[in-house]
XYZ file of C-alpha atoms in Angstrom:
475
model
C 18.604 17.575 21.830
C 18.839 20.007 18.939
C 17.632 19.082 15.489
C 19.351 21.157 12.782
C 18.345 21.196 9.189
C 20.036 21.987 5.521
C 19.143 25.183 3.723
C 15.742 25.881 2.450
C 14.854 24.319 -1.045
C 15.137 26.658 -3.921
C 12.001 27.608 -5.753
C 12.282 29.011 -9.163
C 11.341 32.733 -9.582
C 7.895 31.232 -11.764
C 7.239 28.885 -8.899
C 6.923 31.590 -6.135
C 5.169 33.764 -8.645
C 2.575 30.935 -9.118
C 1.984 30.562 -5.301
C 1.910 34.251 -4.991
C -0.940 34.460 -7.482
C -3.079 32.171 -5.561
C -2.920 33.927 -1.984
C -1.929 37.437 -3.123
C 1.485 39.209 -2.458
C 0.718 40.356 0.886
C 0.085 36.842 2.139
C 3.313 35.016 0.439
C 6.326 35.596 2.873
C 9.846 35.398 1.287
C 11.925 37.544 3.409
C 14.116 35.313 5.955
C 13.447 37.670 9.030
C 9.702 37.299 8.405
C 9.947 33.437 8.004
C 11.990 33.067 11.030
C 8.961 32.657 13.612
C 7.550 30.046 11.453
C 10.579 27.696 11.322
C 11.535 27.874 15.088
C 9.194 27.034 18.175
C 9.239 27.905 21.791
C 11.579 25.182 23.145
C 14.162 26.052 20.988
C 14.155 22.325 20.036
C 13.829 22.358 16.408
C 15.088 24.581 13.652
C 13.705 24.524 10.332
C 14.007 26.556 7.222
C 11.720 27.560 4.334
C 11.931 29.426 1.339
C 8.243 30.364 1.287
C 5.336 30.857 3.731
C 1.842 30.861 2.263
C -1.185 32.338 4.373
C -4.229 31.281 2.525
C -7.669 32.911 3.452
C -9.676 30.198 2.177
C -10.300 26.340 1.393
C -10.328 27.048 -2.070
C -6.706 28.736 -1.889
C -5.448 25.881 0.298
C -6.648 23.490 -2.540
C -4.924 25.654 -5.322
C -1.530 25.451 -3.547
C -2.070 21.784 -3.102
C -2.354 21.116 -6.645
C 0.346 23.437 -7.712
C 2.768 21.573 -5.018
C 1.531 18.087 -6.378
C 2.056 19.112 -10.288
C 5.906 20.538 -8.949
C 6.429 17.986 -6.500
C 7.030 20.624 -3.972
C 6.722 19.346 -0.210
C 4.511 21.176 2.223
C 4.350 21.676 5.939
C 0.785 22.883 7.350
C 0.874 24.992 10.371
C -1.512 26.246 13.018
C -0.309 28.188 16.026
C 3.060 26.343 15.965
C 2.697 25.446 19.765
C 3.432 21.497 18.851
C 5.990 19.720 21.192
C 7.265 17.004 18.692
C 8.167 18.891 15.888
C 5.465 18.107 13.698
C 4.990 21.620 12.660
C 8.339 22.544 11.501
C 9.582 22.423 7.956
C 12.904 20.334 8.610
C 14.082 20.128 5.321
C 13.465 23.380 3.626
C 9.460 22.661 2.742
C 6.854 25.409 1.979
C 4.900 26.326 5.001
C 1.390 26.742 4.930
C -0.171 28.848 7.771
C -3.774 28.143 8.352
C -4.066 31.152 10.918
C -6.051 33.482 8.580
C -8.794 30.938 8.373
C -10.439 31.625 11.542
C -14.178 32.241 10.980
C -17.021 30.644 12.619
C -19.060 29.365 9.772
C -22.002 28.252 12.028
C -23.163 27.949 15.236
C -26.064 25.617 16.007
C -27.417 25.735 19.568
C -30.342 23.094 19.170
C -27.815 20.406 17.323
C -25.155 21.667 19.845
C -22.482 22.116 17.048
C -20.384 24.708 16.012
C -18.395 24.676 12.548
C -15.171 26.355 12.291
C -12.151 26.952 10.231
C -8.914 25.433 11.277
C -7.005 28.562 12.266
C -9.475 29.570 14.955
C -7.656 29.762 18.137
C -8.900 27.183 20.527
C -9.446 30.384 23.337
C -11.417 32.069 20.908
C -13.492 28.884 20.215
C -14.162 28.400 23.848
C -15.430 32.091 24.152
C -17.745 31.711 21.003
C -19.326 28.494 22.564
C -19.696 30.423 25.920
C -21.468 33.446 23.671
C -24.415 31.028 23.179
C -24.179 29.644 26.656
C -22.370 26.340 25.555
C -19.240 24.914 26.252
C -16.362 23.800 24.173
C -14.636 21.558 26.532
C -10.711 21.361 25.028
C -8.659 23.107 27.230
C -4.777 23.361 26.929
C -1.946 25.517 28.568
C -1.407 26.822 24.959
C -5.271 27.557 24.212
C -4.324 31.348 23.822
C -2.335 30.458 20.693
C -2.954 27.060 19.546
C -5.677 26.379 16.713
C -8.663 23.898 16.106
C -6.824 22.407 13.126
C -3.615 21.925 15.017
C -5.472 20.657 18.067
C -7.385 17.982 15.688
C -4.218 16.958 13.691
C -2.130 16.403 16.966
C -5.557 14.823 18.597
C -4.563 17.242 21.435
C -6.007 16.132 25.193
C -5.584 18.603 27.719
C -7.227 18.961 31.292
C -10.933 17.783 30.746
C -9.905 14.777 28.834
C -11.091 12.795 31.545
C -14.695 13.722 31.345
C -14.972 14.887 27.642
C -12.305 12.805 26.050
C -9.706 14.016 23.306
C -9.766 16.460 20.487
C -11.091 13.339 18.315
C -14.031 12.899 20.550
C -15.125 16.549 20.219
C -15.293 16.570 16.362
C -18.323 15.351 14.180
C -16.941 16.356 10.873
C -13.945 17.462 8.873
C -13.270 19.392 5.730
C -9.889 18.346 4.200
C -7.699 19.014 1.391
C -5.703 16.122 0.116
C -2.429 16.142 -1.491
C -3.790 16.676 -5.269
C -5.891 19.622 -4.110
C -9.045 17.824 -3.893
C -11.472 18.935 -0.859
C -12.783 16.124 1.248
C -16.066 17.211 2.484
C -16.947 15.330 5.850
C -18.642 18.220 7.736
C -21.758 16.820 9.152
C -23.701 17.674 12.625
C -24.810 14.190 12.998
C -23.864 11.796 15.797
C -25.192 8.896 13.960
C -23.833 8.078 10.488
C -22.867 4.615 9.490
C -22.282 5.311 5.684
C -19.087 3.631 5.208
C -15.658 4.142 6.585
C -15.113 6.739 9.270
C -12.635 8.700 7.290
C -12.647 11.749 9.514
C -10.485 9.568 12.292
C -7.785 8.995 9.579
C -7.142 12.891 9.422
C -7.661 13.356 13.152
C -3.948 12.733 14.647
C -2.134 12.435 11.339
C -0.117 15.401 12.132
C -0.890 16.829 8.188
C 0.729 13.986 6.723
C -2.435 12.964 4.937
C -4.100 16.099 4.268
C -4.701 19.578 5.364
C -7.984 19.996 8.024
C -9.335 23.496 6.945
C -12.492 23.173 9.037
C -14.423 21.301 11.611
C -17.771 20.546 13.120
C -17.338 20.832 16.789
C -19.346 19.260 19.619
C -20.639 21.562 22.164
C -22.086 20.808 25.512
C -24.357 22.620 27.936
C -22.687 25.363 29.972
C -22.061 24.126 33.779
C -23.882 26.340 36.147
C -21.566 25.528 39.058
C -17.693 24.539 39.137
C -15.863 23.688 42.226
C -12.097 23.328 42.431
C -9.740 22.006 45.212
C -5.889 21.769 45.573
C -5.338 19.076 47.481
C -1.973 17.745 49.227
C -1.172 14.080 50.015
C 1.708 11.613 50.256
C 1.812 9.707 47.331
C 0.551 8.853 43.901
C -0.873 5.434 45.330
C -3.045 8.050 47.636
C -3.996 10.159 44.495
C -5.209 7.119 43.170
C -7.486 6.653 45.909
C -8.944 10.020 45.976
C -9.718 9.332 42.328
C -11.629 6.443 43.070
C -13.596 8.199 45.803
C -14.437 11.188 43.399
C -15.433 9.277 40.648
C -17.837 7.181 42.846
C -19.177 10.186 44.560
C -19.126 12.648 41.563
C -19.977 10.358 38.704
C -20.218 12.501 35.437
C -19.416 15.528 37.382
C -15.849 15.051 37.643
C -13.998 16.940 34.907
C -10.436 17.337 35.850
C -7.867 15.381 38.404
C -4.305 16.708 37.886
C -1.332 15.015 39.794
C 1.239 17.137 40.796
C 4.770 16.399 42.439
C 6.400 18.645 45.097
C 9.223 19.571 42.794
C 6.799 20.726 39.845
C 5.275 22.897 42.333
C 8.434 24.186 43.686
C 9.295 25.309 40.274
C 6.058 26.748 39.348
C 5.921 28.856 42.680
C 9.899 29.945 42.147
C 9.904 31.099 38.749
C 5.736 31.894 38.021
C 4.769 35.220 38.377
C 2.324 35.934 41.465
C 2.155 32.200 42.191
C 1.992 30.819 45.642
C 1.339 27.305 47.424
C -2.202 27.122 48.302
C -1.424 25.144 51.411
C -0.062 26.115 54.408
C 2.778 23.206 54.640
C 4.635 21.382 52.195
C 3.538 18.084 50.853
C 5.073 15.441 48.502
C 2.332 15.276 46.443
C -0.725 17.304 45.101
C -3.746 16.822 43.340
C -5.721 19.518 41.441
C -9.444 18.445 41.150
C -12.381 20.250 39.505
C -15.987 19.419 39.503
C -18.787 20.888 36.791
C -22.156 20.536 37.117
C -25.502 21.631 35.392
C -27.119 22.152 38.947
C -25.617 23.948 41.886
C -24.090 20.913 43.707
C -20.673 20.984 42.641
C -19.223 22.583 46.065
C -21.318 20.206 48.197
C -19.858 17.279 46.157
C -16.367 18.327 46.368
C -16.748 18.811 50.148
C -17.962 15.295 50.625
C -15.266 13.901 48.489
C -12.524 15.798 50.603
C -14.334 14.690 53.958
C -14.233 10.783 52.762
C -10.435 11.442 51.833
C -9.660 13.007 55.259
C -11.570 9.951 57.013
C -9.782 7.453 55.065
C -6.468 8.804 55.835
C -5.835 9.882 52.278
C -5.973 13.484 52.285
C -3.695 15.551 54.508
C -4.810 19.171 53.652
C -7.149 20.832 51.073
C -7.982 24.140 50.026
C -11.308 24.784 48.151
C -11.504 27.832 45.714
C -13.858 30.435 47.102
C -13.811 32.657 44.079
C -13.391 32.581 40.473
C -10.230 34.207 41.081
C -8.793 31.601 43.351
C -9.734 28.988 40.833
C -7.834 30.878 38.123
C -4.886 31.030 40.480
C -5.207 27.030 41.044
C -5.010 26.389 37.524
C -2.209 29.169 36.742
C 0.151 27.182 39.104
C -0.806 24.309 37.166
C -0.248 25.723 33.803
C 2.976 27.162 34.667
C 4.608 23.893 35.734
C 6.070 23.394 31.977
C 7.588 27.178 31.635
C 8.797 27.008 34.815
C 11.356 24.287 33.995
C 13.190 26.606 31.481
C 14.981 28.274 34.606
C 16.106 25.133 35.845
C 18.297 24.155 32.712
C 17.902 21.353 30.126
C 14.524 19.141 30.356
C 14.098 16.013 28.734
C 10.558 15.536 28.398
C 7.827 12.427 27.859
C 4.455 12.515 27.259
C 3.341 9.098 28.253
C 0.233 7.019 28.944
C -0.323 4.023 31.115
C -3.174 2.407 32.644
C -4.567 4.632 35.472
C -3.835 1.854 38.062
C -0.390 1.382 36.964
C 0.691 5.365 37.320
C 1.947 5.048 40.968
C 4.251 2.047 39.952
C 5.276 3.851 36.520
C 6.454 6.919 38.557
C 8.181 4.958 41.227
C 9.996 2.720 38.612
C 10.685 5.640 36.285
C 12.278 7.843 39.013
C 14.500 4.925 40.012
C 15.856 4.057 36.700
C 16.446 7.703 35.640
C 18.375 8.831 38.886
C 20.466 5.676 38.397
C 21.159 6.515 34.864
C 21.821 10.069 35.741
C 22.872 10.631 39.117
C 21.101 13.696 40.520
C 18.825 14.077 37.634
C 15.411 15.689 39.110
C 12.028 13.927 37.702
C 9.313 16.233 37.428
C 6.316 14.051 37.033
C 2.748 16.023 36.724
C -0.559 15.411 34.307
C -3.785 13.890 34.059
C -3.880 11.128 36.448
C -7.696 10.714 35.514
C -6.836 9.231 32.285
C -3.083 7.942 32.753
C -1.469 10.385 30.976
C 1.570 11.742 32.664
C 4.232 14.265 31.383
C 7.229 12.769 32.835
C 9.919 15.488 32.413
C 13.549 15.131 34.210
C 15.430 18.420 34.884
C 19.055 18.317 34.533
C 21.184 17.886 37.965
C 21.876 21.119 39.503
C 25.308 22.543 38.155
C 25.446 19.922 35.294
C 26.278 21.093 31.646
C 23.096 21.440 29.757
C 24.307 20.161 26.394
C 25.676 17.175 27.972
C 22.639 16.574 29.814
C 20.597 16.963 26.624
C 22.826 14.575 24.615
C 21.671 11.562 26.888
C 17.878 12.249 25.452
C 17.692 8.715 23.611
C 19.240 7.071 26.601
C 16.965 8.475 28.824
C 14.121 7.782 26.288
C 14.961 4.347 26.001
C 14.769 3.749 29.913
C 11.387 5.248 30.374
C 9.622 3.892 27.330
C 11.035 0.519 28.235
C 9.080 0.678 31.465
C 6.125 2.277 29.903
C 5.674 -0.660 27.251
C 6.059 -2.967 30.114
C 3.097 -1.705 31.727
C 0.971 -1.702 28.369
C 1.482 1.818 28.006
C 1.960 4.411 24.858
C 5.232 6.806 24.372
C 2.977 9.566 22.912
C -0.557 10.295 24.896
C -1.468 13.643 23.335
C 1.569 15.373 21.926
C 1.863 13.275 18.643
C 4.837 11.510 17.100
C 6.098 14.349 14.850
C 9.811 14.087 14.376
C 10.991 13.515 17.856
C 9.313 10.165 18.276
C 9.422 8.789 14.740
C 12.437 6.632 14.937
C 10.994 5.056 18.252
C 7.620 4.422 16.539
C 8.226 1.219 14.583
C 9.808 -0.516 17.582
C 6.530 0.075 19.687
C 3.893 -0.134 17.177
C 2.388 -3.131 15.966
C 4.262 -4.398 12.755
C 0.823 -4.806 10.831
C -0.276 -1.243 11.999
C 2.930 0.439 10.642
C 2.285 -1.329 7.230
C -1.383 -0.073 7.225
C -0.341 3.338 8.138
C 2.270 3.561 5.392
C -0.228 1.938 2.941
C -2.666 4.953 3.618
C 0.161 7.438 3.561
C 1.213 6.036 -0.038
C -2.466 6.114 -1.287
C -3.464 9.437 -0.141
C -0.134 11.290 -0.663
C 1.563 9.296 -3.159
C 4.157 11.763 -4.052
C 5.120 12.415 -0.593
C 4.605 16.133 -0.370
C 2.576 16.136 2.802
C 4.845 17.138 5.592
C 7.367 14.578 4.739
C 9.469 13.044 7.387
C 6.671 13.389 10.139
C 5.137 10.385 12.133
C 6.579 7.867 9.533
């Protein structure tokens, strides 16, 4: 599937000059060759266009941009690291791009309150490092953490590999600073865990993908840094066996279970085949794998992990397992997991889904979806993997070997209909952690409660009456 767009809107020289005056000539990009990285994305799925990219350095500059845009009814698309997977960050109709990457300061670190107030353009990996420097943990962890930004993470309510223990991005934010469409600055920055003074306005903007306002800063929750981390790569026979192992891990590890990733054999094969320096951690092939990690404030994570695996072997659930004996081995296990998505590119076209179902329904979903997809497209290769611990599966389908890529991708909507139908029958969601953007916008009304859609449209009309904030996304 490929979404093409019209030419960028023409701004008058006076309008461009006014925008440049806000950020300075150095931070206003008008040459199309320099704009190109802001209007395309890694998957080459969305192709946008823009007459102007603005790179503000402060909340005051974002406010001035929004005020000017409102006065002239000029549409804006806020952008962080440009790592989104549903087209939410792409200017599909020639909007002006506001890149927040320059706004990357840590405004305050507060060890006593276990908080850190940061600007929206701070790269996630740098946020993790700044937390570690004060002996704290910021647990949000994604494959794109070296380039995605905190603002983007919050705008899409990112999940990641530690959601099982710590929740989604929404659960890691205590407060926000947001610039509204008319330029007003909404200051909801707070270190308080308890504050029952009216509506929870922060959560309107988290997950809204920049359609209601632009997140410019956030107060993040920090956690004690684990003293021990134990990681294992496990071979087993089925998602049902993995689900049983998950229950054992939950019962025996309690709150120290931080990640539980399910990986199909084909996903591992792709990662080993196309990743650099990646190998199968186990001596023999298995139909399914689990990457499990425990983190503890004491030195008992290793013993707890061994007990879980022993229990699994005694019950006939675990066929084989390798426990990382060093940090390097832990990193190698995680690299294998993180390379699954990019390793699908050399295999041709891939139709991707980011779905969630109740945890207990994951094995049935995979079985039903695999059968339905292969019936629809004989030879199609399902590549399911993801966060079994919270029911979020990245259900990707690689094209049949030797198939024509364009013809395969042209069946995107038919495949969506089949997969989403199964998801909805099981009480699931068509978007677990990637957002709606434009990719799933047209499906949303069919799967979301009618009253919820009406309320969403009403909130959008109230906060953005001119429709200039990331138009055409989500709704």
